[in-house]
Coordinates of C-alpha atoms and ligand atoms in Angstrom, one line a residue:
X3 CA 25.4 -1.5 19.2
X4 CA 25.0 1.4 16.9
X5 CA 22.7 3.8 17.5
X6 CA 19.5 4.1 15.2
X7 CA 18.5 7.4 13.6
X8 CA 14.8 7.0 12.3
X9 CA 12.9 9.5 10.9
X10 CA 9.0 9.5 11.0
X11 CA 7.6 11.8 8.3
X12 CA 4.2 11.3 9.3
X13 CA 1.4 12.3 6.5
X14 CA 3.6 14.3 4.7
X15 CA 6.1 13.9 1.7
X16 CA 5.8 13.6 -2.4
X17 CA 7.1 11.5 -4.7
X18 CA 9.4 14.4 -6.0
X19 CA 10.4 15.1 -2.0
X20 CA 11.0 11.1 -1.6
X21 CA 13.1 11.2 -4.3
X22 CA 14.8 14.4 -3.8
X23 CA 15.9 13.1 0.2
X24 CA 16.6 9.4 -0.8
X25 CA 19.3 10.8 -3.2
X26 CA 20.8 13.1 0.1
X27 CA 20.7 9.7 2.5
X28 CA 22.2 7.5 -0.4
X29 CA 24.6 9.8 -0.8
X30 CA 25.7 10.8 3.1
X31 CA 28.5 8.3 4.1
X32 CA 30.8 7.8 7.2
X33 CA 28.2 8.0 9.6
X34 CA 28.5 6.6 13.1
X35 CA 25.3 5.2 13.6
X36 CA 22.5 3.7 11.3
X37 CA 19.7 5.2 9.7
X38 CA 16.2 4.1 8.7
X39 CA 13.3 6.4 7.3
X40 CA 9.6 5.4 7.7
X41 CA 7.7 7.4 4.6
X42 CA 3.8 7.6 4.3
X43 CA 2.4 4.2 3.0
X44 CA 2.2 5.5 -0.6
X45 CA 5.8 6.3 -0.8
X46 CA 7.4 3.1 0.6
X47 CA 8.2 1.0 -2.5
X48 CA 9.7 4.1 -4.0
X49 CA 12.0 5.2 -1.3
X50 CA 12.7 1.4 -1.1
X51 CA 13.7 1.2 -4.8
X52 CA 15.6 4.7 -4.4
X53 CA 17.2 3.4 -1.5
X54 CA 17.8 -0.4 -2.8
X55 CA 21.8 -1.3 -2.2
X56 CA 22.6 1.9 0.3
X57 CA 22.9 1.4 3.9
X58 CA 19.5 3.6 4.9
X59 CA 16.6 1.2 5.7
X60 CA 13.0 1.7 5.0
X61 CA 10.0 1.0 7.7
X62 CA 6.1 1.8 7.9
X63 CA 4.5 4.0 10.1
X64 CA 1.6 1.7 10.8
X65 CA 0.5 -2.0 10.1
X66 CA -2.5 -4.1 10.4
X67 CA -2.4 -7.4 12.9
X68 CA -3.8 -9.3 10.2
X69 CA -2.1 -10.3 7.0
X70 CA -5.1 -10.0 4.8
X71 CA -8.7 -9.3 4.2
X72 CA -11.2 -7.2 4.5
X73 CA -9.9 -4.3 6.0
X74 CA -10.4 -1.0 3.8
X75 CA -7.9 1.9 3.7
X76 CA -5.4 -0.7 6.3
X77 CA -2.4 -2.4 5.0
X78 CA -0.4 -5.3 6.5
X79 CA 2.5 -5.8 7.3
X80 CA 3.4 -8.2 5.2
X81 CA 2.7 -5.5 2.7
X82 CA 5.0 -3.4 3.8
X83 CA 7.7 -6.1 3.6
X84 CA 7.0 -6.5 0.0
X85 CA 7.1 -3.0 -0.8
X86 CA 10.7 -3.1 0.8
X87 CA 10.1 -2.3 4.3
X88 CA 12.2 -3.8 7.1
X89 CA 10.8 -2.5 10.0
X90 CA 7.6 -0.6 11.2
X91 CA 6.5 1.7 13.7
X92 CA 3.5 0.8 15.8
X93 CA 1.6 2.3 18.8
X94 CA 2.9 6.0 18.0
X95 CA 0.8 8.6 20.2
X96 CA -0.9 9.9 17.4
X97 CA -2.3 6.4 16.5
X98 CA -3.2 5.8 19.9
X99 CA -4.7 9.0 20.1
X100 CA -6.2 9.4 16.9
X101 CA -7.4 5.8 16.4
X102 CA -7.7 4.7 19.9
X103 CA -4.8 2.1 20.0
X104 CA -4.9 0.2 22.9
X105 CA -1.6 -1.5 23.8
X106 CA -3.3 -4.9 23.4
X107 CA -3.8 -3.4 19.5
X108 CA -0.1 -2.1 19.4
X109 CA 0.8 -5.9 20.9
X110 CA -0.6 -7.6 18.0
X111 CA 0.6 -5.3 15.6
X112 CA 3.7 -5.5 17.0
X113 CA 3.7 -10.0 16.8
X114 CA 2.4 -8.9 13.1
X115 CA 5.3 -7.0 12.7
X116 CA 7.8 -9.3 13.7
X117 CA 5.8 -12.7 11.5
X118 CA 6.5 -10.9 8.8
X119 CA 10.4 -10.2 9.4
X120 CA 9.8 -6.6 9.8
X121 CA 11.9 -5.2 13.1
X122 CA 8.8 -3.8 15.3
X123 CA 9.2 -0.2 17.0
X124 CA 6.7 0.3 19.8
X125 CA 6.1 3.6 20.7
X126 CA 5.6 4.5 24.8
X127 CA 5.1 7.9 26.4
X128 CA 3.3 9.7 28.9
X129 CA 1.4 12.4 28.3
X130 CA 1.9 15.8 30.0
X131 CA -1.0 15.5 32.4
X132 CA 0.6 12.3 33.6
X133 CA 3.8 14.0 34.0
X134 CA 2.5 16.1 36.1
X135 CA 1.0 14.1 38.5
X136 CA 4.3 12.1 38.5
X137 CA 2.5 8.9 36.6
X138 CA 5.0 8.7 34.0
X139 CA 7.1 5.6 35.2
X140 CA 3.5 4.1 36.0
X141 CA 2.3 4.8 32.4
X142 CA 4.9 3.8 30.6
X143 CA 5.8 0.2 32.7
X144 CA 1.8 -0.6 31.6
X145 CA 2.5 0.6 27.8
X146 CA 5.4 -1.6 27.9
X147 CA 3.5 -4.7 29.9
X148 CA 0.8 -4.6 27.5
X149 CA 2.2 -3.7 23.9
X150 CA 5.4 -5.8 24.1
X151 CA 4.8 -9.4 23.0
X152 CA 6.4 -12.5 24.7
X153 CA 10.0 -12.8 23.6
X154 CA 9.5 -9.1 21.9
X155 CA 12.7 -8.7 19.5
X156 CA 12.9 -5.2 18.4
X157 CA 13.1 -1.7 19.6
X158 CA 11.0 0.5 22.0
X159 CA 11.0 4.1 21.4
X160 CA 10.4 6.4 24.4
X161 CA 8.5 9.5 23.5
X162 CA 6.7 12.0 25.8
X163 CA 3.6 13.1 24.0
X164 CA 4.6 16.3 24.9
X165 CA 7.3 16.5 23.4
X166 CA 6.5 15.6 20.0
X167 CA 6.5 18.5 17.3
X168 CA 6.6 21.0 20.6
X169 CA 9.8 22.0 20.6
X170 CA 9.8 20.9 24.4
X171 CA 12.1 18.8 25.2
X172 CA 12.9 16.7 28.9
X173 CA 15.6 17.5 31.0
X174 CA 18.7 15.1 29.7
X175 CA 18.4 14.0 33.5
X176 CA 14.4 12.9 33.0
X177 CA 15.4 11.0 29.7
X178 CA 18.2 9.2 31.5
X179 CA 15.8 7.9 34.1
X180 CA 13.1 7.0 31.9
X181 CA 15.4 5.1 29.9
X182 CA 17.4 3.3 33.2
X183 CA 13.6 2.4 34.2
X184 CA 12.8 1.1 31.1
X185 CA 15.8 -0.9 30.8
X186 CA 15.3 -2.4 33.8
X187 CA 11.2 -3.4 33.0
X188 CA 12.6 -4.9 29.4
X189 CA 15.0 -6.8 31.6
X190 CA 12.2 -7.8 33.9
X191 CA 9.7 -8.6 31.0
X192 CA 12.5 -10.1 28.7
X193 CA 15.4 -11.2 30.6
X194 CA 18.9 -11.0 28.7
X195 CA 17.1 -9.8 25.3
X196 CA 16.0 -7.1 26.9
X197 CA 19.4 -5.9 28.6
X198 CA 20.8 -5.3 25.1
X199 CA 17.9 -3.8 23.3
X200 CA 17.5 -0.5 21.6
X201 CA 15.5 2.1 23.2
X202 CA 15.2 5.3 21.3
X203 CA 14.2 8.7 22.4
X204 CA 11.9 10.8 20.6
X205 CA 10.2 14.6 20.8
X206 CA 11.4 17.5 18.8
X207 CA 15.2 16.2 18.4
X208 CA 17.3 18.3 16.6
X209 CA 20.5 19.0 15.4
X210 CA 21.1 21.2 18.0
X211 CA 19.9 19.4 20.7
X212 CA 20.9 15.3 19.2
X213 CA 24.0 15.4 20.5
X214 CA 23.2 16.2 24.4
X215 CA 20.2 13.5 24.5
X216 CA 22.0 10.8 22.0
X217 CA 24.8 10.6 24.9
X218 CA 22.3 10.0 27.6
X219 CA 23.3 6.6 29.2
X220 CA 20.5 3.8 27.7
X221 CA 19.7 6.2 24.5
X222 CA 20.0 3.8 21.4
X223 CA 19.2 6.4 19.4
X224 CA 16.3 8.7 18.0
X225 CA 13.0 8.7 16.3
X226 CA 12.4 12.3 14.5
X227 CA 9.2 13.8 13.1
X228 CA 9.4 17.1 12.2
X229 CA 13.6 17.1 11.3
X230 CA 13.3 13.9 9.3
X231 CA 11.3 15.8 6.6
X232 CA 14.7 18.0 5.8
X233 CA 18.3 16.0 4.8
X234 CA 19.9 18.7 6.6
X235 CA 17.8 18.6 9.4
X236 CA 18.0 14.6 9.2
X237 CA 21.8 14.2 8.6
X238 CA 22.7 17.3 11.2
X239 CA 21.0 14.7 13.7
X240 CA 23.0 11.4 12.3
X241 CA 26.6 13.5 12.1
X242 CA 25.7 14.4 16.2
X243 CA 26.3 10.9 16.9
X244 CA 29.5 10.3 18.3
Ligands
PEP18 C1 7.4 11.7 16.5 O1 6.3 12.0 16.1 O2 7.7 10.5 16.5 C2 8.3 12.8 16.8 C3 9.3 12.5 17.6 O3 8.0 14.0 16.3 P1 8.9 15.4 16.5 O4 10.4 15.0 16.2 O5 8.4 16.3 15.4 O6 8.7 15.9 17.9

C-alpha cells in the first residue's frame, strides 16, 4: 500500500494561506505516495472545493460521537463529510490533553468517524515521562485496546508526545519497534485487517529527516504539524518517499 503523507495544521491557517497551499498540492504531481491535509474546521469546505478533482484528500482534526444536537462550538462528523472531508483525525495528544480525551471518547469518535464514511485516524503515544520509565509499549497497547473499535477500519498514527513540534525525534530503531509492536497488537485486536493496516509515524518529521523514518519497516507513512503549514516543507516530506 502507498504510504500516506497527512498534514495536521492544527489552529492555524487563513483562507488566503488555504488557498495559496491548495493551489501548490493541486499542482505537485508524480508523487509516490498519497496525500491528505486536515485544515482547521472553518477551512474544510474550502480546501475541499480547491482541492475538488485532484488527488490530495481533505480530513478533520476532530469530530463529535454524535451526529447532531446540542453540542455548542462541536461539530460532527457527518459534518465534516459534507463539507468534503474523507477522513478525520481523532484522539491526537493535544485533544487528550487539552480536553481530557479518554480512549473510550476517542473510541466512539472513532465508530462516529467511520458511520459516516470518513477513514478514522487514531492518534497513540506515550508521553516522555512514560518513556522514561520504559511504559511506552504498556501505554500505547491500552490506547490501542481502548480507542480502537471492534472491526476498526482505518489508520493508527503513532506519535510520542514528545516529539510533537520539539524537534526531537526517536531513534529510527525505537520507531521500528513501536511500530513491529503495534502491528502485532492490531493483529491480535483485529486479526488479518490489522496485518495490512496503515500505521503512521508522527513528531517533528521533516524533509530532512522523512526519508530515514518513512523507510522504517511497518511506517505507512506520516502525520506532520508544524511542516504541513509550508508546500515546501509539505511536498519536501511527500518527494522523500521512495
Ligand atoms: C502532530 O501534532 O501531529 C505533529 C506530528 O506535530 P509536529 O510535526 O509539529 O511535531
Amino acid at each position: 500500500m502507498r504510504q500516506l503523507i497527512a498534514g495536521n495544521w492544527k489552529m492555524n491557517g487563513s483562507a488566503a494561506m488555504a488557498a495559496e497551499l491548495a493551489g501548490a498540492l493541486r499542482a505537485e504531481s508524480g508523487l509516490a505516495c498519497d496525500l491528505l491535509v486536515c485544515p482547521p474546521a472553518t477551512l474544510v469546505a474550502g480546501v475541499a472545493a480547491a482541492l475538488k478533482g485532484s488527488a490530495v484528500a481533505v480530513g478533520g482534526q476532530d469530530c463529535h460521537a454524535k451526529v447532531s444536537g446540542a453540542h455548542t462550538g462541536d461539530i460532527s462528523a457527518a459534518m465534516l463529510a459534507d463539507a468534503g472531508a474523507s477522513a478525520v483525525i481523532v484522539g491526537h495528544s493535544e485533544r487528550r490533553a487539552d480536553h481530557g480525551e479518554t480512549d473510550a471518547i476517542v473510541r466512539a469518535k472513532a465508530e462516529a468517524a467511520a458511520a459516516a464514511g470518513l477513514m478514522p485516524i487514531v492518534c497513540v503515544g506515550e508521553t516522555e515521562a512514560e518513556r522514561v520509565a520504559g511504559l511506552e509499549m504498556a501505554v500505547v497497547g491500552g490506547q490501542l485496546a481502548g480507542s480502537l473499535p471492534s472491526g476498526f477500519s482505518g489508520v493508527v498514527a503513532y506519535e510520542p508526545v514528545w516529539a510533537i513540534g520539539t524537534g526531537r525525534t526517536p531513534t529510527e530503531a525505537d520507531v521500528a519497534a513501536m511500530h513491529a509492536f503495534i502491528r502485532g497488537e492490531l493483529a491480535k485486536l483485529l486479526g488479518d485487517a490489522g496485518k495490512g493496516m496503515r500505521i503512521l509515524y508522527g513528531g517533528s518529521v521533516k524533509p530532512s529527516n522523512a526519508a530515514s523514518l518513512m523507510a522504517v519497516a511497518d511506517v505507512g507513512g506520516a502525520l506532520v504539524g508544524g511542516a504541513s503549514l509550508k508546500a515546501e516543507d509539505f511536498l519536501g516530506i511527500a518527494r522523500a518517499v521512495r
